[in-house]
């Protein structure tokens, strides 16, 4: 039996289709917009980052990583979503702290040095 046939049999099995019709699947899938946006924002000017919002999202992801493993059954897709978001938000937080507290340049210099988006 080919690998493709095994894969399609698994994806279209009753158990897989039942799982894909639950909030255990669609909740994390729809939630992946947050880390994707954070990853895309890593190239933008750090002056645009909101420190309080980034801090809130760091705490939010920590709480929901814990929650995803505390529920029964454990939701590893939700854990993965919030793990990726945690990493992205920590990167944004580092950029915010670096820009506001450790960079020697002014905000105007950072704005002028930022790449122009098309």
Short mmCIF file of C-alpha atoms in Angstrom, two decimals, residues 2 8 27 45-46 56 113:
data_model
loop_
_atom_site.label_atom_id
_atom_site.label_comp_id
_atom_site.label_asym_id
_atom_site.label_seq_id
_atom_site.Cartn_x
_atom_site.Cartn_y
_atom_site.Cartn_z
CA UNK A 2 1.42 3.38 -0.95
CA UNK A 8 -5.68 9.58 2.67
CA UNK A 27 -10.18 26.54 18.00
CA UNK A 45 9.68 48.97 12.87
CA UNK A 46 9.98 48.31 16.64
CA UNK A 56 -0.39 40.53 27.79
CA UNK A 113 16.26 53.46 8.97
#
